[in-house]
Each structure stands twice: as C-alpha cells, then as structure tokens.
Short mmCIF file of C-alpha atoms in Angstrom, two decimals:
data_model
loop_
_atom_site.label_atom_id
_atom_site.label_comp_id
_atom_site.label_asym_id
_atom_site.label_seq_id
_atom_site.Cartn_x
_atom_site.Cartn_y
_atom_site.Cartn_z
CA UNK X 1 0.00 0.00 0.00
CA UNK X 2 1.30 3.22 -1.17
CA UNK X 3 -0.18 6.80 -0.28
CA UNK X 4 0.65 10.63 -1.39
CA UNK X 5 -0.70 13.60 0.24
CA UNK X 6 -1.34 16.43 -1.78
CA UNK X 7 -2.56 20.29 -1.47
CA UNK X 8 -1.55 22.99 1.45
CA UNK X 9 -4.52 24.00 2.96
CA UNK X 10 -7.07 21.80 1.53
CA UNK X 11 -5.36 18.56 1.02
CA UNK X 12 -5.91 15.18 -0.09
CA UNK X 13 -4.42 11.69 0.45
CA UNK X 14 -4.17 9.20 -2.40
CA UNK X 15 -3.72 5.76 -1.71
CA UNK X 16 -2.94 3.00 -3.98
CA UNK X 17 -3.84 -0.29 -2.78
CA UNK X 18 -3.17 -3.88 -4.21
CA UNK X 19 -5.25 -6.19 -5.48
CA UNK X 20 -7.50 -7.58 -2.08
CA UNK X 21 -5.99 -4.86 0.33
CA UNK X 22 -8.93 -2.56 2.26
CA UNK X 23 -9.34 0.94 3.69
CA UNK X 24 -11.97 2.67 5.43
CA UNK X 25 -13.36 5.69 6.27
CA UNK X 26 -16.38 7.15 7.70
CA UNK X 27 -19.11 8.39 5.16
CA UNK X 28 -18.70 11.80 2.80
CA UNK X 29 -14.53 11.56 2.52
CA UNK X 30 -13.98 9.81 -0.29
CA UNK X 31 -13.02 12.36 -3.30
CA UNK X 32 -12.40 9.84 -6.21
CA UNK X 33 -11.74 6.68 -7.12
CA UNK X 34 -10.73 4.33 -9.84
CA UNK X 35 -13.13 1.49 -11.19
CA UNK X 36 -11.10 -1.17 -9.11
CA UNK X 37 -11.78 -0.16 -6.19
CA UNK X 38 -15.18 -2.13 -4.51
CA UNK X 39 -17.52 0.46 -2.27
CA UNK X 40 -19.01 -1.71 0.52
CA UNK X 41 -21.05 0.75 3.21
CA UNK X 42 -22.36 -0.61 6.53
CA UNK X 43 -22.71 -0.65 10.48
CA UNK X 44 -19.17 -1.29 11.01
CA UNK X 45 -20.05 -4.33 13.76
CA UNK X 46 -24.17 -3.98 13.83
CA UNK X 47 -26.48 -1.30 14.71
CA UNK X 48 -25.01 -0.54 18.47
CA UNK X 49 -21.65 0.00 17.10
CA UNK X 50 -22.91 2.77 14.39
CA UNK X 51 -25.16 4.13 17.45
CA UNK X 52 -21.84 4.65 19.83
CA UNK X 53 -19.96 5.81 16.77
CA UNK X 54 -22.79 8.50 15.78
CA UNK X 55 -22.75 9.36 19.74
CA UNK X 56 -19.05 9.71 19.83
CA UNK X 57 -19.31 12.42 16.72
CA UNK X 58 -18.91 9.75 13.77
CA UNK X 59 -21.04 8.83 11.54
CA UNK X 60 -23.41 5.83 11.76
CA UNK X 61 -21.90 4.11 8.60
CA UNK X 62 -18.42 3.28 7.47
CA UNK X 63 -17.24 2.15 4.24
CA UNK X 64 -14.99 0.48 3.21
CA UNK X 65 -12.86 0.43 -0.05
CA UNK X 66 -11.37 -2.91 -1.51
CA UNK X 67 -9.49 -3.02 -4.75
CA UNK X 68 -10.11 -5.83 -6.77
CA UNK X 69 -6.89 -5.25 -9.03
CA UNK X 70 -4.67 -2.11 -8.92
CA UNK X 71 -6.93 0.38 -7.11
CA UNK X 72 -6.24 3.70 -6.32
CA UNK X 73 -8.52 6.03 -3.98
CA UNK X 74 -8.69 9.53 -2.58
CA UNK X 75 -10.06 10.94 0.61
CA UNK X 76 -10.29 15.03 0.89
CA UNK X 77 -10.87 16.38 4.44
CA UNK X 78 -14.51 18.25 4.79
CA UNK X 79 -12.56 21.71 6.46
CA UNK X 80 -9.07 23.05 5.68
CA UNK X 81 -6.48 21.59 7.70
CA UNK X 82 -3.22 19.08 7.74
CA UNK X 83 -3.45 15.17 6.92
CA UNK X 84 -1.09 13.40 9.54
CA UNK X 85 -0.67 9.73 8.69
CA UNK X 86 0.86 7.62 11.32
CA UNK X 87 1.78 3.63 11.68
CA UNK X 88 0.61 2.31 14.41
CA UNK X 89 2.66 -0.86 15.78
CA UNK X 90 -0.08 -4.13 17.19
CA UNK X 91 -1.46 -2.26 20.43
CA UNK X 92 -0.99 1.09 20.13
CA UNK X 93 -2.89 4.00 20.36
CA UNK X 94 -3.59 7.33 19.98
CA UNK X 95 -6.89 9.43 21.19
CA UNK X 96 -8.38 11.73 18.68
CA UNK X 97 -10.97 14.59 18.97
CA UNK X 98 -14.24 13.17 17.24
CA UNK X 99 -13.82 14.93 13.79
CA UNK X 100 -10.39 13.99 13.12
CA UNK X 101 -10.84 10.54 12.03
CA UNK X 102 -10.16 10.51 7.97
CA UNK X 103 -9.44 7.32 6.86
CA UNK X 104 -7.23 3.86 8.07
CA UNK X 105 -6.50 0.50 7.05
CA UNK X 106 -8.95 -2.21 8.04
CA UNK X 107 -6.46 -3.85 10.37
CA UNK X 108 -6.83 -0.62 12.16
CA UNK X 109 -9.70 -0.34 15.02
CA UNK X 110 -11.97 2.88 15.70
CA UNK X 111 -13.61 2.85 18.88
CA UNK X 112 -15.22 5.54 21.82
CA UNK X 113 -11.79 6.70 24.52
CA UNK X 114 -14.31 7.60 27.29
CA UNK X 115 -12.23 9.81 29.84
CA UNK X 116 -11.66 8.70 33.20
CA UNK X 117 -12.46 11.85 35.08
CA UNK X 118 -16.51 13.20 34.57
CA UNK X 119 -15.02 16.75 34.69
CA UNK X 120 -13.01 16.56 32.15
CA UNK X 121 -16.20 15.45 29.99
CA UNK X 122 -19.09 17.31 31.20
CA UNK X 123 -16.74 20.63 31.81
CA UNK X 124 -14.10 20.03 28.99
CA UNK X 125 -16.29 21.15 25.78
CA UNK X 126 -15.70 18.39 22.98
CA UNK X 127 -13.46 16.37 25.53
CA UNK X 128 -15.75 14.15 26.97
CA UNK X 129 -15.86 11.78 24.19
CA UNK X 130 -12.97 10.92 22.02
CA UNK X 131 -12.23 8.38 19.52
CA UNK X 132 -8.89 5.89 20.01
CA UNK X 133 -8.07 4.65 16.65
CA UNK X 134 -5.58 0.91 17.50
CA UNK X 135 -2.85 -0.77 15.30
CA UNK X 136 -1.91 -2.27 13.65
CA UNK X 137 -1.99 -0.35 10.59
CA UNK X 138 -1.89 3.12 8.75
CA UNK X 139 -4.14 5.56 10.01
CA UNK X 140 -4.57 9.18 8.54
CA UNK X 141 -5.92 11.72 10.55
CA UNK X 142 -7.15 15.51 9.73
CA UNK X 143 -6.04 18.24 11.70
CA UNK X 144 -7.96 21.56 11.53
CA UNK X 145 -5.22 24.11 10.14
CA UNK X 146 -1.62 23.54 10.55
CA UNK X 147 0.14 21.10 13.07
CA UNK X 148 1.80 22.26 15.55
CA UNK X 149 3.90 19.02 17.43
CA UNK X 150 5.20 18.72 21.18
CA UNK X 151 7.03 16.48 23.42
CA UNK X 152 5.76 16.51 26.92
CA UNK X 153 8.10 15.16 30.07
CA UNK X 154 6.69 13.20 32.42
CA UNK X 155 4.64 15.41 34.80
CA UNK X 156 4.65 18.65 32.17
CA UNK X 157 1.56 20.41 32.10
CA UNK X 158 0.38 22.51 29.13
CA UNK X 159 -3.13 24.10 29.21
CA UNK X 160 -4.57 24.29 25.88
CA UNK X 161 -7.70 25.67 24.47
CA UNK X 162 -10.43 22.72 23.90
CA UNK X 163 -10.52 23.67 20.57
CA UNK X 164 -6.75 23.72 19.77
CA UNK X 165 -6.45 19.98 21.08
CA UNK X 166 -5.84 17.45 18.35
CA UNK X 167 -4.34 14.18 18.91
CA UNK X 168 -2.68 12.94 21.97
CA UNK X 169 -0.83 9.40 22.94
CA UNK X 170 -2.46 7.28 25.52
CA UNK X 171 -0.30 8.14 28.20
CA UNK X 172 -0.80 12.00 28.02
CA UNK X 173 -3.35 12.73 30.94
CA UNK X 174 -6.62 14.48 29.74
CA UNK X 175 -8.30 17.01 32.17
CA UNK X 176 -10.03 20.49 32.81
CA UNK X 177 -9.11 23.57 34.84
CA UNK X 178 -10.79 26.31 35.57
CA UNK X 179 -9.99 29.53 34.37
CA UNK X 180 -8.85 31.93 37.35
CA UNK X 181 -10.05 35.14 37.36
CA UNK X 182 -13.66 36.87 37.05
CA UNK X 183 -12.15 39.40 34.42
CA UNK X 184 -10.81 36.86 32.53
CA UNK X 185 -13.86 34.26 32.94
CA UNK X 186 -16.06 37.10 31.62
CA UNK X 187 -14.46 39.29 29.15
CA UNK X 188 -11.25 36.64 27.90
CA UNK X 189 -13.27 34.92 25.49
CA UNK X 190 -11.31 31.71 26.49
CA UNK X 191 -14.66 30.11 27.90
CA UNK X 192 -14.85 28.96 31.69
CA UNK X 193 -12.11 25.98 31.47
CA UNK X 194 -8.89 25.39 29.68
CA UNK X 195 -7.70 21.41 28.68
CA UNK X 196 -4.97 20.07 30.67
CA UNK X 197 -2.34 18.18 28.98
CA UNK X 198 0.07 16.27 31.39
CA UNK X 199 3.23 14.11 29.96
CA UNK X 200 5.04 12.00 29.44
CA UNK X 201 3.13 11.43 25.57
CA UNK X 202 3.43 13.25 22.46
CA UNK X 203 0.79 15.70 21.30
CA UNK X 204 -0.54 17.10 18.31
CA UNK X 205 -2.04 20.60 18.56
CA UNK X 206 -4.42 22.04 15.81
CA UNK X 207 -3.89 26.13 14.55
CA UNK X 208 -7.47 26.81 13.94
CA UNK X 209 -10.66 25.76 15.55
CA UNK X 210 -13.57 24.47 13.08
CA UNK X 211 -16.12 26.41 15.57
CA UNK X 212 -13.68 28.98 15.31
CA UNK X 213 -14.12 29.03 11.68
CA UNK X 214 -17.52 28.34 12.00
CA UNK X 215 -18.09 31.01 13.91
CA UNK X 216 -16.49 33.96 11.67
CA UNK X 217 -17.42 32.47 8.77
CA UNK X 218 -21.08 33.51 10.08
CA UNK X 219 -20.43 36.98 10.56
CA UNK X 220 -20.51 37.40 6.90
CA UNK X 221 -23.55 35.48 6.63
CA UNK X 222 -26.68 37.55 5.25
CA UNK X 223 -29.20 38.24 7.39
CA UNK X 224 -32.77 37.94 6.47
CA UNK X 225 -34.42 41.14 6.39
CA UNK X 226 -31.09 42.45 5.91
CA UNK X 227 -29.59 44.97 3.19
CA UNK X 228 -27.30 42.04 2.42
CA UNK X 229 -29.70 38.97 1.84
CA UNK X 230 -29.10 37.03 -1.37
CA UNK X 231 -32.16 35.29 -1.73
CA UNK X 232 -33.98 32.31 -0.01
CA UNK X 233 -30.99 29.83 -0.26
CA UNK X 234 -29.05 32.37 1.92
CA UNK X 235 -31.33 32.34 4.41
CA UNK X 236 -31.36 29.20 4.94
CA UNK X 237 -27.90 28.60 4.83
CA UNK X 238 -28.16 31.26 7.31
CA UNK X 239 -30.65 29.03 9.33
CA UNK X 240 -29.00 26.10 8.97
CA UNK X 241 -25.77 27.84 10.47
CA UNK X 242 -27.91 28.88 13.21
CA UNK X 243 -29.22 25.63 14.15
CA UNK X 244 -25.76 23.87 14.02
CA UNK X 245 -24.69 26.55 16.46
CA UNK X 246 -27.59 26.11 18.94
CA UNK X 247 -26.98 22.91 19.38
CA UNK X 248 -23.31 23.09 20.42
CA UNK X 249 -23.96 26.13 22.23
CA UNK X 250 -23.78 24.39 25.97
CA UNK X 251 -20.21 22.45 24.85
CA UNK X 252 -18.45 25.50 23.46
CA UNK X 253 -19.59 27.95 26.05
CA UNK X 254 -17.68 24.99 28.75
CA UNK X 255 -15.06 23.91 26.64
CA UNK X 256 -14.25 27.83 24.98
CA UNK X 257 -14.44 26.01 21.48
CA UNK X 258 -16.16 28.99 19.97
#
C-alpha cells in the first residue's frame, strides 16, 4: 500500500492499494476513485456500534474500499487543515478529537476513549468523548489548520484551548481547569475551562478551531431582512448555520471552542 498527500490548505491523500488490500473511512470523505476499487457501506459491527460511533461524533456508517486489481482512492478532508498519517505498531494507540478521524486501514480499530475523570467530559467542551483509533496499521488523521507538534516530560503540564487539542498518545493525561479570574472568565473569550495536557506522551495541537471558523465564517452570513440577503438559499444557509450553532452552544460555552 502506497499513499501521497497532496494540497496545502485543503489537502488530499491518495492511496494505492493492491489487489484484495482494504481501507476505510467514515461516510462523505472519499473524493475519487478508480473502477477497481469495490464500495461496501455498513454498520461497522451492527447497529449498536454505528449508534456509539454517531454518539461519539462519527457517523453511523463506514465504508470500506477494496481493490479488486490495482486500485487507487482519494479521501479530501470536509474543512481546511493538515493530513497526519501515522503507523501504528499491534497495540498502540492514539486518542483523537471526534472529527479527526479521515481514513485507516482495516487492520486498524476505531472505537469511543471515554475519559476517566466526569469533569473533564461534562466541563471540557468536545473532551468528553474521544475516539482511540488501535494498530496495527496506517491511520490518517485531519487536523484543523496547521500542526503544531510537542514532546511533553513526564509530569509537564500545558493548558490548551479545547478547541486547539488534536491528537494525543495514551499516556498524556486528559483534564479540565478552571480559568482563574472573574475578568478573565467574563471578558477573555477563552470560555470557563482550559484542557490540561500532562506528559510524558506526544501531542498534536491544531492552529485553527472548526467552531472557530464556524463562527467567523457567520459573521458574513446575510441576514434575512437584511440589506445584504441574497435570496432564499441564503437564508437558509443562514438558518442552517444557526441551528448547528444552537446545538453546540452548551459544549463551546464549557469547553471555549467557539
């Protein structure tokens, strides 16, 4: 199995597999394909396993992609943002923020990395359920932005934005802490609680925020009744945007993701 990434700040990852050899990914990644190359779309394990995926921020499906001679296939990322492939040995691990997930090899497993302490999931924002992706195998995973990489000693603590975590090894603890100060609480912007990071482990930190994004990408937004509406599709993209941001509004007040 051979892969190239491609692109800057919207990239892509082709991967050319041999004849028999599988990949999967989780539905809407796939950019393009080759006629060799067998779609095959289901629960991933039954109809609980899709219902804990969908609950962890997956989707409910996975498919996966067998060549049946010399197949090639692409997977694009759905936000701007850096592919980071890594080879995972028989047992290891990393834990992933729910949207990172792009595409692996089928040897590779994709499963809920429920956090030991409750306050780092119902006060950490997104952190309360993660995904742990287990070799062996290739795994590629999408980073929102660039990558920024660190090396943490055993007992360093860093405390990142929820938003700006990406990937972190096993043995990296995972917590919340309160932000100190009113002024800041009120006025930073930084939400109520900052992640925790403690070593040893190697982390993966992520430039830019999807809600981040999200978020100023809905300032420009027209508004309806506004001097700036384009028409009904507008609005409800508008809407839509709306909606979407409702319904994370608990999490990224918490976690400071937006």
């Amino acid at each position: 199995m051979q892969y190239q990434i491609s692109g800057t700040v919207m990239q892509t990852v082709a991967i050319d597999l041999a004849p028999g050899e599988t990949v999967y990914s989780q539905t809407n990644t796939m950019a393009w394909m080759n006629d060799q190359v067998r779609m095959d779309t289901h629960t991933g394990g039954g109809f609980f396993a899709g219902l804990k995926r969908s609950f962890g921020g997956g989707s409910f499906f996975i498919t996966d992609f067998t060549a049946s001679g010399a197949g090639h296939v692409a997977f694009a990322p759905r936000f701007p943002g850096t592919i980071v492939p890594a080879l995972l040995q028989p047992g290891q691990s990393l834990i992933c923020r729910k949207e990172t997930f792009l595409v692996a090899q089928k040897s590779v497993t994709l499963e809920l990395a429920w956090q030991k302490r409750l306050g780092a999931g119902f006060f950490g924002g997104d952190g309360f359920i993660l995904q742990k992706v287990t070799g062996p195998g290739l795994v590629w995973l999408d980073l929102s932005g660039e990558l920024v990489e660190r090396d943490l000693a055993p007992g360093e603590k860093l405390l990142v934005h929820a938003g700006h975590v990406g990937v972190f090894e096993p043995s990296v603890g995972f917590d919340i802490q309160i932000v100190q100060g009113f002024k800041n609480v009120l006025f930073g912007g930084e939400g109520l609680f900052l992640a925790t990071l403690t070593g040893p482990g190697h982390i993966w930190l992520q430039s830019m925020p999807i809600l981040n994004l999200a978020e100023e990408i809905g300032r420009y937004l027209p508004r309806q009744g506004g001097d700036t509406g384009s028409g009904s599709a507008a609005g409800g993209l508008a809407a839509g945007a709306a909606l979407g941001a409702a319904g994370g509004l608990l999490g990224s007040l918490l976690g400071g993701d937006s």
